[in-house]
mmCIF file of C-alpha atoms in Angstrom:
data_model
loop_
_atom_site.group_PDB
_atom_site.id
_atom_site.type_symbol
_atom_site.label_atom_id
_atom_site.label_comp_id
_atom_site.label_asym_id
_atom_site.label_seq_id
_atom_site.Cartn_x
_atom_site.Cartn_y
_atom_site.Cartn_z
ATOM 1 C CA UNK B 1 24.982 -60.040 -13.426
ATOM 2 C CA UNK B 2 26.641 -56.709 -14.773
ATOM 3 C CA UNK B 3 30.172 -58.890 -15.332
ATOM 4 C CA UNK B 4 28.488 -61.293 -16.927
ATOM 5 C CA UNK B 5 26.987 -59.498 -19.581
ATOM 6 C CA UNK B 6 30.001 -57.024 -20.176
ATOM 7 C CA UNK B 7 32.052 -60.113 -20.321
ATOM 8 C CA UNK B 8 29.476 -61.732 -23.034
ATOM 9 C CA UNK B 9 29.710 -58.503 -24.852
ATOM 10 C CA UNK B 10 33.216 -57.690 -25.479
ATOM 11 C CA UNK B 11 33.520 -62.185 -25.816
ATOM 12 C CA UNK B 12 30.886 -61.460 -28.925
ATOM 13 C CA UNK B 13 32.760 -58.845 -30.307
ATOM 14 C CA UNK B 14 35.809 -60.821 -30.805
ATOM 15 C CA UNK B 15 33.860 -63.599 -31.744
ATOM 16 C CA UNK B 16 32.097 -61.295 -34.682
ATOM 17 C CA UNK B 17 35.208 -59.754 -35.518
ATOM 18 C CA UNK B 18 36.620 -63.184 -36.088
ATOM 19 C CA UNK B 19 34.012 -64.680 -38.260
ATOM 20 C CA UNK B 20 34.519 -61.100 -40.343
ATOM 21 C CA UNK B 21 37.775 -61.822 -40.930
ATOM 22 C CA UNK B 22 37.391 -65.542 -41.596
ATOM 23 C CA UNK B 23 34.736 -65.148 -43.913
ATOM 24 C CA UNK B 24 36.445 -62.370 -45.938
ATOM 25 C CA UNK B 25 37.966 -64.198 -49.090
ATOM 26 C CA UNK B 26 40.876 -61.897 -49.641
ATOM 27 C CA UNK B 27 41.953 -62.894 -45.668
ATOM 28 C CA UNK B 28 43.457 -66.110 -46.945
ATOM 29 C CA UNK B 29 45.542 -64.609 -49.696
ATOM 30 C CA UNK B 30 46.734 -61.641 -47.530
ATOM 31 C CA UNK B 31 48.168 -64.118 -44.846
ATOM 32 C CA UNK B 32 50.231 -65.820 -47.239
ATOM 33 C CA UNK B 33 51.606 -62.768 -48.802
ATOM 34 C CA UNK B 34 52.158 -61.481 -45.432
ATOM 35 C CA UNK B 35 54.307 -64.166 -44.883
ATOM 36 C CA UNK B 36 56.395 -63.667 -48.194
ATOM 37 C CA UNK B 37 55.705 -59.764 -48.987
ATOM 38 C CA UNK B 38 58.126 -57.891 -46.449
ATOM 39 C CA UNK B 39 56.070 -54.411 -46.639
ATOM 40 C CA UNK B 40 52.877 -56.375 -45.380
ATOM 41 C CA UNK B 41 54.745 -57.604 -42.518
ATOM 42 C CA UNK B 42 55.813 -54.222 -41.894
ATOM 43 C CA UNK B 43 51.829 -52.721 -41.907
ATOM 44 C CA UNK B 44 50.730 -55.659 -39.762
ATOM 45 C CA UNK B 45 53.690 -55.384 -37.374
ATOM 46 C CA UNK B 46 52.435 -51.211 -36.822
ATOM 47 C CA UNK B 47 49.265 -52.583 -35.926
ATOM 48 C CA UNK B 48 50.418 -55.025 -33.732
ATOM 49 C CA UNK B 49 52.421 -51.983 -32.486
ATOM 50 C CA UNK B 50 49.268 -50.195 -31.972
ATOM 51 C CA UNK B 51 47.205 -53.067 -29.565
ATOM 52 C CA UNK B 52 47.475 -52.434 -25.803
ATOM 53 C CA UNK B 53 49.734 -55.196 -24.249
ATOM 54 C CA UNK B 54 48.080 -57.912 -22.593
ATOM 55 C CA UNK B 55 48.940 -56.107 -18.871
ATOM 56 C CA UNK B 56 47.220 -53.251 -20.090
ATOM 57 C CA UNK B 57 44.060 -55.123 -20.971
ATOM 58 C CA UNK B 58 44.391 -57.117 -17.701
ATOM 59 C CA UNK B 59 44.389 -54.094 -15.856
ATOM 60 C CA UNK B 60 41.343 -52.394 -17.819
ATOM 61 C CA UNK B 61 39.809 -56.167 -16.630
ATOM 62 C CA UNK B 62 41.068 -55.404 -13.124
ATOM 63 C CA UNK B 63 39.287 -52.512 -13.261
ATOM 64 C CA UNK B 64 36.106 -53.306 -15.111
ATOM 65 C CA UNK B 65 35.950 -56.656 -12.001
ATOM 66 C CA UNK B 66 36.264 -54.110 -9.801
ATOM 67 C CA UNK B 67 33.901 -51.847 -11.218
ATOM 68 C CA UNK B 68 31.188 -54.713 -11.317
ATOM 69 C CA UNK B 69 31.643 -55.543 -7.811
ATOM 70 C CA UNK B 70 31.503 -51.785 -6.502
ATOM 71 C CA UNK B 71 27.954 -52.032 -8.761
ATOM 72 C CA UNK B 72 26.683 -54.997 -7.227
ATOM 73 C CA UNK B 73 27.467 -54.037 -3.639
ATOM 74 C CA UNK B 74 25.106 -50.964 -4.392
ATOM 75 C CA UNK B 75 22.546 -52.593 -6.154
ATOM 76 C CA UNK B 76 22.447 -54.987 -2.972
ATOM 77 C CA UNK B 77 22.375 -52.164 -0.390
ATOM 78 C CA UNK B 78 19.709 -50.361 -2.795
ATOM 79 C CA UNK B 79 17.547 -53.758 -3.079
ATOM 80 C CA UNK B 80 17.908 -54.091 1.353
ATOM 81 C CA UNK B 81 16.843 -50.536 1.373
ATOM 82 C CA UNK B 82 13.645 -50.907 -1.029
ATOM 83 C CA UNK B 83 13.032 -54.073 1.303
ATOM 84 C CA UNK B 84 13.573 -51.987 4.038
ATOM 85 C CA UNK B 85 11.171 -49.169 3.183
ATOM 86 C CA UNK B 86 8.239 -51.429 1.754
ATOM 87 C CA UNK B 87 8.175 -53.447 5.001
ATOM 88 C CA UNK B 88 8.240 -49.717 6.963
ATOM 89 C CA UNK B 89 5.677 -48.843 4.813
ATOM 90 C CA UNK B 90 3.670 -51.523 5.627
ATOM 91 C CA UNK B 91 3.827 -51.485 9.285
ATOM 92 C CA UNK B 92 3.166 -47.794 9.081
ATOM 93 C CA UNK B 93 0.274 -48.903 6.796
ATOM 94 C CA UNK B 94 -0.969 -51.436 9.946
ATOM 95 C CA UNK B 95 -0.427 -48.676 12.750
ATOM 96 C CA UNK B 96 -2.760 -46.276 11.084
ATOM 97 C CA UNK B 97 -5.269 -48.406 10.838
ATOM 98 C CA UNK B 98 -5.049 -49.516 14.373
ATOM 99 C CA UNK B 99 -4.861 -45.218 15.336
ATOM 100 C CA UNK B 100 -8.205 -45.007 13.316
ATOM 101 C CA UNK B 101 -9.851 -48.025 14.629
ATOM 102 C CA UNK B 102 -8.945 -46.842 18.449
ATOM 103 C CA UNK B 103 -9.991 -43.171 17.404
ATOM 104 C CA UNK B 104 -13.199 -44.365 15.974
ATOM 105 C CA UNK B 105 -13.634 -46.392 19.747
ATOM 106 C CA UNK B 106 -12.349 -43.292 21.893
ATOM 107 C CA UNK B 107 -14.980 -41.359 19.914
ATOM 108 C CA UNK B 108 -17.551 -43.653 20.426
ATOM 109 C CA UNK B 109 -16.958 -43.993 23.813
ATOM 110 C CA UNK B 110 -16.802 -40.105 24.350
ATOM 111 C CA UNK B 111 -20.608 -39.632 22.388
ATOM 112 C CA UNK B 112 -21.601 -42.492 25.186
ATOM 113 C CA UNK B 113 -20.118 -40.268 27.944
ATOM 114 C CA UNK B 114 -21.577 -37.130 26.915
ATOM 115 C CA UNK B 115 -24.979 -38.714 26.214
ATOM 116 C CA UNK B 116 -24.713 -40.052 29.679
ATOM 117 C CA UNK B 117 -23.874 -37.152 30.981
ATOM 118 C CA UNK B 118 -26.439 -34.838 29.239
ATOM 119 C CA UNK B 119 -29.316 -37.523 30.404
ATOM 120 C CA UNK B 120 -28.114 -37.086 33.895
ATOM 121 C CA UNK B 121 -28.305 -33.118 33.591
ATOM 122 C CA UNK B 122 -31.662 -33.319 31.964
ATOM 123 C CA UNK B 123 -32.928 -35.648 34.993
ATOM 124 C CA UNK B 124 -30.960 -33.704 37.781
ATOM 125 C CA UNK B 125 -32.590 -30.528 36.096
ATOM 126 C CA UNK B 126 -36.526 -32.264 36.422
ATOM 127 C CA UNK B 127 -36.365 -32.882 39.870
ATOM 128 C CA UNK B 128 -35.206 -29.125 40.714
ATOM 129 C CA UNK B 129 -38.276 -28.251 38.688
ATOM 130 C CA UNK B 130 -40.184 -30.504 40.298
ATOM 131 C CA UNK B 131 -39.259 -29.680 43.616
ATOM 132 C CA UNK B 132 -40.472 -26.546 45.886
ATOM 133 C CA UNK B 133 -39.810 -23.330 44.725
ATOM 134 C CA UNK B 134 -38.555 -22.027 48.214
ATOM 135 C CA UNK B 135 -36.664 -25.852 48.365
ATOM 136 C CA UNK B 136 -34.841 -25.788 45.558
ATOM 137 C CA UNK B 137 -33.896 -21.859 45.995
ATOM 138 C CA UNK B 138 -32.483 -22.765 49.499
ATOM 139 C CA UNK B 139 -30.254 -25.605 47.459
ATOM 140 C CA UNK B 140 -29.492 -22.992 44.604
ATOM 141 C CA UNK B 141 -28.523 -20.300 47.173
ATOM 142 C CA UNK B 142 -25.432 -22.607 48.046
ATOM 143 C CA UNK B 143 -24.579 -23.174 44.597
ATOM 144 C CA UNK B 144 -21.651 -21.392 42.462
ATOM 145 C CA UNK B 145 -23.550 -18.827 40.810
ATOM 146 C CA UNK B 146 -22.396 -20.635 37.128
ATOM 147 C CA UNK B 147 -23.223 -23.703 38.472
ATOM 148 C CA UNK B 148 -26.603 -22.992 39.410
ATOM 149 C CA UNK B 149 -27.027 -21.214 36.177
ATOM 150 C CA UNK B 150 -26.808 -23.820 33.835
ATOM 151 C CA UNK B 151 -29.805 -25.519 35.808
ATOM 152 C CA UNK B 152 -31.826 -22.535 35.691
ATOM 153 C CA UNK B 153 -30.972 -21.917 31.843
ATOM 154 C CA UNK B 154 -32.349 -25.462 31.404
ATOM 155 C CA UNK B 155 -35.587 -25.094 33.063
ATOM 156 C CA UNK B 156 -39.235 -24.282 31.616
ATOM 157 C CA UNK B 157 -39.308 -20.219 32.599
ATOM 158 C CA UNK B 158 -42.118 -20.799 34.935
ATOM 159 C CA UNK B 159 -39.689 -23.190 37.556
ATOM 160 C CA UNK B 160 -36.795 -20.953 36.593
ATOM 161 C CA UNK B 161 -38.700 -17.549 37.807
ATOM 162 C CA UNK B 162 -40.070 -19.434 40.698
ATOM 163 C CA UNK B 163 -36.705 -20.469 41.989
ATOM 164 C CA UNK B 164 -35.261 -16.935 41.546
ATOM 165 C CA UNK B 165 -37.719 -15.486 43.251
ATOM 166 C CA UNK B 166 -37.029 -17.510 46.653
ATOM 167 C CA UNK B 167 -33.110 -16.542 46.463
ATOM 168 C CA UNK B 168 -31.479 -13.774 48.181
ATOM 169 C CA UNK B 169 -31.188 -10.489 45.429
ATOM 170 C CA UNK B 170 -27.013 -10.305 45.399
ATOM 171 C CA UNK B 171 -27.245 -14.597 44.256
ATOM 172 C CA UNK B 172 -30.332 -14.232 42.438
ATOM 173 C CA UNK B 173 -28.500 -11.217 40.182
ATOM 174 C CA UNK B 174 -25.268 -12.880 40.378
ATOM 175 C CA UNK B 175 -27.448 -15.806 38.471
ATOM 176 C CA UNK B 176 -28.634 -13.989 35.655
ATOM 177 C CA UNK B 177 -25.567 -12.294 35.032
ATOM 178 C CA UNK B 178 -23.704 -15.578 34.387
ATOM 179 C CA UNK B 179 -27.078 -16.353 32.042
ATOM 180 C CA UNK B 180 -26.837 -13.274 30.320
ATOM 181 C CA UNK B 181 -23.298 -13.354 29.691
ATOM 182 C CA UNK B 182 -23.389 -17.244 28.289
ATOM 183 C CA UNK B 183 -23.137 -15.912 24.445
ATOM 184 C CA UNK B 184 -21.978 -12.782 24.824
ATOM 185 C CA UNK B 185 -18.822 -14.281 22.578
ATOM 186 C CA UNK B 186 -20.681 -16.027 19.758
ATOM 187 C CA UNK B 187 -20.237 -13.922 16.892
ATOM 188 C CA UNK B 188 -23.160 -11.990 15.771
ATOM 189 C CA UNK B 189 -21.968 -11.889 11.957
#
């Protein structure tokens, strides 16, 4: 494209400089005394003098051809590397949208877990308050004391007490120290 329309320049500049010269009425008259008038001859031969041979101009060619083609080589690697990057783009477009979509599903299916798990708690927590005291102290005596109290914390205070009450002192203590110590780190300010 970029030979093409440097070639179609410098062919309209001869082409303008022609029709200058043909449609200047004193061209005419100056030819023919350039043929008879030997000073004219002698003007016209210094600017003859002055154009670049034609090997100079076919090198300046040469080098403009060359030019062009070094041009259009980029301008193709540049237009393969826009390509490039806009189809990137676009898969990188489609992969976040699948990351959000399984996000939004691992999400979902972690709220379903922890509701699951929280309903089991709850229930597991009802039947220790619904069961014995001295029962369910025997069963929280073999517990891990933080184990045992997140049941307890979770109880009405009534089956809590009740249940403390049946277990051996050194447990029972052990217990409420775990309880007590549950938000000693959430800031008070």
């Amino acid at each position: 494209m970029a030979k093409a329309g440097v070639l179609m320049t410098v062919s309209g500049l001869l082409m303008a400089s022609v029709a200058v010269r043909v449609s200047d009425a004193s061209f005419i008259p100056a030819a023919w005394a350039a043929v008879t008038d030997p000073g004219i001859q002698a003007i016209e031969t210094t600017e003859l003098a002055q154009c670049p041979p034609a090997q100079e101009a076919e090198a300046v060619l040469a080098a403009f051809s060359d030019r062009e083609a070094d041009l259009s080589s980029r301008e193709a690697y540049l237009a393969q590397r826009q390509a490039d990057l806009v189809q990137a783009e676009a898969e990188l477009t489609a992969r976040l949208t699948e990351l959000a979509a399984a996000e939004a599903s691992l999400q979902e299916t972690l709220s379903l877990a922890e509701r699951a798990a929280e309903t089991d708690v709850a229930r597991l927590t009802t039947v220790y308050e619904n069961m014995k005291p001295r029962d369910a102290a025997d069963l929280f005596s073999t517990m891990a004391p933080e184990f045992a109290a997140g049941f307890i914390g979770r109880m009405n205070p009534e089956s809590a007490a009740a249940i403390l009450m049946g277990l051996e002192p050194d447990v029972a203590y052990a217990i409420s120290v775990v309880l007590a110590g549950r938000n000693a780190d959430v800031p008070t300010e």
